[in-house]
mmCIF file with all atom_site columns, C-alpha atoms in Angstrom:
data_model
loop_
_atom_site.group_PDB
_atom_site.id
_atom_site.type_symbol
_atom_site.label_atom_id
_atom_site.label_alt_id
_atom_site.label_comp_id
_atom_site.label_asym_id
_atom_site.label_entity_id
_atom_site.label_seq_id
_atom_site.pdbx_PDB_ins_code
_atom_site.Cartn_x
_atom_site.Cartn_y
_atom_site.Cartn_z
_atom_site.occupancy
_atom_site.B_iso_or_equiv
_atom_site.pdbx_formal_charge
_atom_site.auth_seq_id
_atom_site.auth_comp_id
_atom_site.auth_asym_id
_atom_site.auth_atom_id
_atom_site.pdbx_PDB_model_num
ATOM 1   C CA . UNK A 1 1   ? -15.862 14.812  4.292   1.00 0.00 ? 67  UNK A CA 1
ATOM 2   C CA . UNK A 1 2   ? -12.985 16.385  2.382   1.00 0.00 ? 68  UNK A CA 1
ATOM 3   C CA . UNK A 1 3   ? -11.327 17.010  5.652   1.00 0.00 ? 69  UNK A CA 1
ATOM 4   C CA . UNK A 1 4   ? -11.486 13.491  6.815   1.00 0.00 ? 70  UNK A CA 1
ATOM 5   C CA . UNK A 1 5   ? -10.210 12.237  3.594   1.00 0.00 ? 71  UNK A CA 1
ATOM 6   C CA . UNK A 1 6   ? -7.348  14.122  3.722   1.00 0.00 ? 72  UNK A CA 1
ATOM 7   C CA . UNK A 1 7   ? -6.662  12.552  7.288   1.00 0.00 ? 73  UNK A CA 1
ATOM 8   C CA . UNK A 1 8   ? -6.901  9.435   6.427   1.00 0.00 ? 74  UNK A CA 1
ATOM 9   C CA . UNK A 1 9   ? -4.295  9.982   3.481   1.00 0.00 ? 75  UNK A CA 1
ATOM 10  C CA . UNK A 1 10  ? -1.885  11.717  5.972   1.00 0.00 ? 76  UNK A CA 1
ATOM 11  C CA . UNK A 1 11  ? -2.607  8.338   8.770   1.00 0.00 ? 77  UNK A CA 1
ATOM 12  C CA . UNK A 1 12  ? -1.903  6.158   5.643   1.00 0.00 ? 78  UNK A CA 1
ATOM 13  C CA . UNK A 1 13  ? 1.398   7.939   4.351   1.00 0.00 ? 79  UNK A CA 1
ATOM 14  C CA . UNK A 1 14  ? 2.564   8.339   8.404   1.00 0.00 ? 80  UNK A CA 1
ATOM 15  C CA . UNK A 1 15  ? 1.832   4.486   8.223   1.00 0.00 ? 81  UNK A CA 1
ATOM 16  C CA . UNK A 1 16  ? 3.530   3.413   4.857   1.00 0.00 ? 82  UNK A CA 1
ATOM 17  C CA . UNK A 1 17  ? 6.790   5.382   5.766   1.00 0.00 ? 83  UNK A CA 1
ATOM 18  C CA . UNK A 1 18  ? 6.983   3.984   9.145   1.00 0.00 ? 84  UNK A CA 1
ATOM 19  C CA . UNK A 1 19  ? 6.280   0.372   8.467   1.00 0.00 ? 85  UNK A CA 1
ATOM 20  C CA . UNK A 1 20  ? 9.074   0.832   5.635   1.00 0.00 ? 86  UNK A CA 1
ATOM 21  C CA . UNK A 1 21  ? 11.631  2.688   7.606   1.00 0.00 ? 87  UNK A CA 1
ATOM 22  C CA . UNK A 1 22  ? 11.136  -0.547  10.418  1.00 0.00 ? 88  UNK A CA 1
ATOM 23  C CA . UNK A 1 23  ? 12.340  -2.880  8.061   1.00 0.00 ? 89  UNK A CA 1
ATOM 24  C CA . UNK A 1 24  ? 14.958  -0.866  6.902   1.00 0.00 ? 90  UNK A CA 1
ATOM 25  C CA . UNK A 1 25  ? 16.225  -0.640  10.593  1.00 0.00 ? 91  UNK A CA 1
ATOM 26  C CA . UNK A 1 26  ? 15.764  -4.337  11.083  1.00 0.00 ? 92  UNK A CA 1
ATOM 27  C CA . UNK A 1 27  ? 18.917  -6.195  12.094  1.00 0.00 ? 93  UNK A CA 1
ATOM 28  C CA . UNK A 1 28  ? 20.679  -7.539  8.787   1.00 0.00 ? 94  UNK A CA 1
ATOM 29  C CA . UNK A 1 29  ? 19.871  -11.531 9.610   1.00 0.00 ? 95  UNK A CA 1
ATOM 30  C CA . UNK A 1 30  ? 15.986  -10.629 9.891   1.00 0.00 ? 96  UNK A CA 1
ATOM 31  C CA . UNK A 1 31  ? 16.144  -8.275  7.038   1.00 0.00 ? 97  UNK A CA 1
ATOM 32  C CA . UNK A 1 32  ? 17.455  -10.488 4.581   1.00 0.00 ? 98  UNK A CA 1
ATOM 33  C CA . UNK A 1 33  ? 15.857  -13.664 5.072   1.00 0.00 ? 99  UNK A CA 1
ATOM 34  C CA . UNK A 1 34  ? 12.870  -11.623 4.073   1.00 0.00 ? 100 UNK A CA 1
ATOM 35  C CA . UNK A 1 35  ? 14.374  -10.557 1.311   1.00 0.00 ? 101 UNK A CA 1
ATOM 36  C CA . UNK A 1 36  ? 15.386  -14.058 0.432   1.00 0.00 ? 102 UNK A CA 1
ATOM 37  C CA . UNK A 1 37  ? 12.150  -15.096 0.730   1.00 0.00 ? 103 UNK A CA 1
ATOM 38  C CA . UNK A 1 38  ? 10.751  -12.634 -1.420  1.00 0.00 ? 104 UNK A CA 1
ATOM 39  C CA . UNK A 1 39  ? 13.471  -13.089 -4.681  1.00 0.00 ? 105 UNK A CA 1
ATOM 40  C CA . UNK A 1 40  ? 12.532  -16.771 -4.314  1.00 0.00 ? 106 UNK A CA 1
ATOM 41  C CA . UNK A 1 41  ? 8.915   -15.862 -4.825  1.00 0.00 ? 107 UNK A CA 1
ATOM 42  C CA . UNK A 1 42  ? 9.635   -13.560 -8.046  1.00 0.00 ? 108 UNK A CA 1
ATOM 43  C CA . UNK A 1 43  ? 12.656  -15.336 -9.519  1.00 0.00 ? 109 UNK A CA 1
ATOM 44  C CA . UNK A 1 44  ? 11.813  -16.661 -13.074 1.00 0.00 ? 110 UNK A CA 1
ATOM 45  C CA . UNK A 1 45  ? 12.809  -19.728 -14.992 1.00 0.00 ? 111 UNK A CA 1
ATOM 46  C CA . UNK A 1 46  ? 16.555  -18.528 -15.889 1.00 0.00 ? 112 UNK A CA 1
ATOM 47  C CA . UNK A 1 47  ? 19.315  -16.004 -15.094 1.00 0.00 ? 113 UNK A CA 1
ATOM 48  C CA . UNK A 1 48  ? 18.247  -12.725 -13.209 1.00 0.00 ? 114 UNK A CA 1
ATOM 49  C CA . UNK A 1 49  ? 20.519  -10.273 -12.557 1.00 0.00 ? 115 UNK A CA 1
ATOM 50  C CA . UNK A 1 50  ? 19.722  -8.649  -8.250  1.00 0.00 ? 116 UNK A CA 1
ATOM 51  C CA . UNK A 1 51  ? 19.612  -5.221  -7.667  1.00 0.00 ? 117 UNK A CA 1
ATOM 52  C CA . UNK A 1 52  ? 20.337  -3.641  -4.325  1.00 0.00 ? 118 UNK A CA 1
ATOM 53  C CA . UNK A 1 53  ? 20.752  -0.146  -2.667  1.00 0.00 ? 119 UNK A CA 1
ATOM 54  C CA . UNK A 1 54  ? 24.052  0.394   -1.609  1.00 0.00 ? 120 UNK A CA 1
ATOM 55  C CA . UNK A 1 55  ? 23.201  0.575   1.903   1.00 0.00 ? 121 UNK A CA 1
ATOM 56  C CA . UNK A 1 56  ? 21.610  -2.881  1.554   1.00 0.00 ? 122 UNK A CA 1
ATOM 57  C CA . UNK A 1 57  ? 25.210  -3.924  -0.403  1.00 0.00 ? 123 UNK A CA 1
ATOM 58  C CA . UNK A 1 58  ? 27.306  -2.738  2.222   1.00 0.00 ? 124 UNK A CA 1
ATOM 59  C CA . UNK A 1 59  ? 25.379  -4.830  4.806   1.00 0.00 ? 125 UNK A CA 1
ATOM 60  C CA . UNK A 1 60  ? 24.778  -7.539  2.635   1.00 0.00 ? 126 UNK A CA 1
ATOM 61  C CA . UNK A 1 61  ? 25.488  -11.105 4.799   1.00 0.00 ? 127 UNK A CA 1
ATOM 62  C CA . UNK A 1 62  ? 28.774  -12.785 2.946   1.00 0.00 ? 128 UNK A CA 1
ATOM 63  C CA . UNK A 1 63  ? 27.070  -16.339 2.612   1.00 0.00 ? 129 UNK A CA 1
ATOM 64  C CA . UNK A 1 64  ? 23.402  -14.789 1.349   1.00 0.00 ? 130 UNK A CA 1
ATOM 65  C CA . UNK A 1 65  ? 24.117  -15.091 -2.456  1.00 0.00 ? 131 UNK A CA 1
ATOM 66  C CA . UNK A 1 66  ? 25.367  -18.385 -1.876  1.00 0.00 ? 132 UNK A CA 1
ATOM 67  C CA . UNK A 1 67  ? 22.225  -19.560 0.424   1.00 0.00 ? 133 UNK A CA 1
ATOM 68  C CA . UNK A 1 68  ? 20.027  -18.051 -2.869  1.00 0.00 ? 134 UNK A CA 1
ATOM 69  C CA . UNK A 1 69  ? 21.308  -19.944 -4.966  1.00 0.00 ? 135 UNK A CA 1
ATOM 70  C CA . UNK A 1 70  ? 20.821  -23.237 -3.401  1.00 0.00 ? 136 UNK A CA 1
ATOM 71  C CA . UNK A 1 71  ? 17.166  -22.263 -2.445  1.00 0.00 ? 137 UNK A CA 1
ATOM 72  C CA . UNK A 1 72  ? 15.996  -21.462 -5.601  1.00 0.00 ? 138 UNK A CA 1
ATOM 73  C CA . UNK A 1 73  ? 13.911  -23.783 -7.869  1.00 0.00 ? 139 UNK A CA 1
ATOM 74  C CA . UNK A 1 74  ? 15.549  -25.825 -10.377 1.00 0.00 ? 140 UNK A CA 1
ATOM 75  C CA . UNK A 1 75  ? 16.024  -23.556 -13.685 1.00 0.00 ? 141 UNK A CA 1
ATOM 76  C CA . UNK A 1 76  ? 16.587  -20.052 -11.700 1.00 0.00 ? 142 UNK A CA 1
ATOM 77  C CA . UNK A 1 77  ? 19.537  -18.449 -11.233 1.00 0.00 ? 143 UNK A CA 1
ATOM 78  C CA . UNK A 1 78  ? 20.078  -14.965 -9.746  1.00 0.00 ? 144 UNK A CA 1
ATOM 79  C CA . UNK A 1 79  ? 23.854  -13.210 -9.731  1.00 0.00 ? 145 UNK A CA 1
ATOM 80  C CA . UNK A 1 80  ? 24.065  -9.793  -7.920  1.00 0.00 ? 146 UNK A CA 1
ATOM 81  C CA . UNK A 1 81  ? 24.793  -6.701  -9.594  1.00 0.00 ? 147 UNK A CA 1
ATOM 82  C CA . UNK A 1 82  ? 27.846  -5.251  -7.692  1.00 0.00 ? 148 UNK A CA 1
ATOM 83  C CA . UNK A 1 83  ? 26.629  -1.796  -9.278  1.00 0.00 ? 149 UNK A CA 1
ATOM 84  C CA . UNK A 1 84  ? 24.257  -0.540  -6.620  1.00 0.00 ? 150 UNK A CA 1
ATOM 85  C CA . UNK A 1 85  ? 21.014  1.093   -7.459  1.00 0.00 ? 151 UNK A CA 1
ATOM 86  C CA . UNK A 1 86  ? 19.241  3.961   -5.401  1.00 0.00 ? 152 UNK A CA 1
ATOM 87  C CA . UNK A 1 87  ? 15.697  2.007   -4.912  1.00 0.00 ? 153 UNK A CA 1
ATOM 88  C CA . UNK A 1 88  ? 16.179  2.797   -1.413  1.00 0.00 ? 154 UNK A CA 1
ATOM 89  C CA . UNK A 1 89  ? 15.689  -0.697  0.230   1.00 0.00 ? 155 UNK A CA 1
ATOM 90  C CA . UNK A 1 90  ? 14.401  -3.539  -1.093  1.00 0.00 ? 156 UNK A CA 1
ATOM 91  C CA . UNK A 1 91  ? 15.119  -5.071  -5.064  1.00 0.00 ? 157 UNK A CA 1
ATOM 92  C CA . UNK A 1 92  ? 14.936  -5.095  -8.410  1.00 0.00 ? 158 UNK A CA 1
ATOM 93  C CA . UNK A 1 93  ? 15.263  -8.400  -10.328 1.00 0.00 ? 159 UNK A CA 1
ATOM 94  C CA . UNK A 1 94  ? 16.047  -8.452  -14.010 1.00 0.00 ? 160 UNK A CA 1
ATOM 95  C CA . UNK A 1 95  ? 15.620  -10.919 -16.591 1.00 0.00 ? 161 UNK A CA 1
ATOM 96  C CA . UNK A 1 96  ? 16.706  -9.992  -19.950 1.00 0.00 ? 162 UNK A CA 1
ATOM 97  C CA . UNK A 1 97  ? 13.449  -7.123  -20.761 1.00 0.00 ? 163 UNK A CA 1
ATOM 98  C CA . UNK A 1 98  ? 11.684  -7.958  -17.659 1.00 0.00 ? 164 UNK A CA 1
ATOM 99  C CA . UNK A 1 99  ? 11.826  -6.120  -14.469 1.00 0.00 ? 165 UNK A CA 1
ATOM 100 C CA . UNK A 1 100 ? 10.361  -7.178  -10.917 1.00 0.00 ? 166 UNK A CA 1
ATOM 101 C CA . UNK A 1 101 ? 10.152  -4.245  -8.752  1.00 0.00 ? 167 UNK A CA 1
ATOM 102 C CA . UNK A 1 102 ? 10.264  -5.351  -5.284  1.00 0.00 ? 168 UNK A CA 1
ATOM 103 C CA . UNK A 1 103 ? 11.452  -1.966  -4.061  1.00 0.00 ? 169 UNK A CA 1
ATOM 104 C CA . UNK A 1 104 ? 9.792   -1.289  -0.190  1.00 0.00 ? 170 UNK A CA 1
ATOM 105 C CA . UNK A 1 105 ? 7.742   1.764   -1.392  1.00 0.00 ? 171 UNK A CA 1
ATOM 106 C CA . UNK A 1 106 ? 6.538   0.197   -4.408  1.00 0.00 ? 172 UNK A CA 1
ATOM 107 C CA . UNK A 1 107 ? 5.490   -2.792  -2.201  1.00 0.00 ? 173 UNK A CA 1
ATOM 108 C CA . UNK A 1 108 ? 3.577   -0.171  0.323   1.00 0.00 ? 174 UNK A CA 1
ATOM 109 C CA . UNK A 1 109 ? 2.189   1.300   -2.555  1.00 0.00 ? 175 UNK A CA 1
ATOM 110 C CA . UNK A 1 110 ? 0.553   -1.693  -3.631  1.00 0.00 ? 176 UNK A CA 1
ATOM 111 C CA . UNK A 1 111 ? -0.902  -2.739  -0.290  1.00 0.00 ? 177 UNK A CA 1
ATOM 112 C CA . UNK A 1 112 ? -1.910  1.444   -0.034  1.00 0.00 ? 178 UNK A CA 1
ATOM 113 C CA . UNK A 1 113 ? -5.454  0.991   -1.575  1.00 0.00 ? 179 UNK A CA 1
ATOM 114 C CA . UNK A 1 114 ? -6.232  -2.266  0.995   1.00 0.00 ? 180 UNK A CA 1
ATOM 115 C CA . UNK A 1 115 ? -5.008  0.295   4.112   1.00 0.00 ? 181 UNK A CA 1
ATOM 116 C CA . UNK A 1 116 ? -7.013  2.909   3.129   1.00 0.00 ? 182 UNK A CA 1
ATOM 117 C CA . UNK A 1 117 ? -10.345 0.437   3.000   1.00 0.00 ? 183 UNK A CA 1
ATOM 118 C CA . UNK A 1 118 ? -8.660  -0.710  6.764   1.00 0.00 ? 184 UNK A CA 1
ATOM 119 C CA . UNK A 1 119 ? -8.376  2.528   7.764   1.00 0.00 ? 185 UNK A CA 1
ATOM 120 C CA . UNK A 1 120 ? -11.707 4.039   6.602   1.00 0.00 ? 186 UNK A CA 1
ATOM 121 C CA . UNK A 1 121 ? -13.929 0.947   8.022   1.00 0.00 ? 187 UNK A CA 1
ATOM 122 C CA . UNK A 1 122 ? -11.721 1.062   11.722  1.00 0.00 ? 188 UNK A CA 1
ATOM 123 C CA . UNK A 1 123 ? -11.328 4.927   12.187  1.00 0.00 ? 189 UNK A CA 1
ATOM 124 C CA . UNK A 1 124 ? -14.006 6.357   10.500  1.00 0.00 ? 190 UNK A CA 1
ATOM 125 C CA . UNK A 1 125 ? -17.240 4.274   10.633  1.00 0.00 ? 191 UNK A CA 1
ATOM 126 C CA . UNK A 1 126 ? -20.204 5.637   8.828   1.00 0.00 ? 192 UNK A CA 1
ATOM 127 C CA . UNK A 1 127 ? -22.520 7.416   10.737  1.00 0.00 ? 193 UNK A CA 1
ATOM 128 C CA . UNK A 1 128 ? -25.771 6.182   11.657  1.00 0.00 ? 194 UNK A CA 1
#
């Protein structure tokens, strides 16, 4: 039992780390409309500051901040922190004491439990 446990961690981890290195490789159009989609989804009623890794800064789309802005609902604003953080891909949003974490591993980690139920019921079944 112990031994399949420990399996299905390692098939889990081998599956976070891929599924978050994918989207890091995906082409910068593709990668950032999901990210657009997701800080509309978490902005709140005022000014949030963005936070991006630098690798997502440097590859940042010129237009994107501007495209935010006019998608957002009425009463949000977002401005981009040209300081770049090492979350290594995906966001932080700040408003004032509040922080959304919307980094990619933090994001696996939430979905980890829900895997690891997937995983257990498709790959190891209980015996009969």
């Amino acid at each position: 039992r112990e031994r399949l446990l420990l399996e299905r961690r390692r098939l889990v981890d081998e599956a976070l780390d891929k599924t978050i290195a994918h989207v890091l490789e995906m082409p910068a159009e593709a990668y950032f409309a999901r990210m657009a989609a997701m800080i509309r989804e978490a902005a709140q009623e005022g000014q949030g500051v963005l936070w991006l890794d630098g690798r997502d800064l440097a590859r940042l789309p010129a237009d994107f901040m501007a495209g935010l802005q006019t998608s957002l609902a009425e009463g949000r604003r977002v401005e981009l922190s040209v300081q770049p953080t090492d979350i290594g891909g995906g966001f932080l949003l700040r408003y004032d004491e509040i922080e959304i974490d919307c980094r990619l591993t933090a994001l696996a980690e939430a979905k980890r439990e829900e895997l690891e139920d997937f995983l257990a019921r498709e790959l190891f079944p209980p015996e009969d």
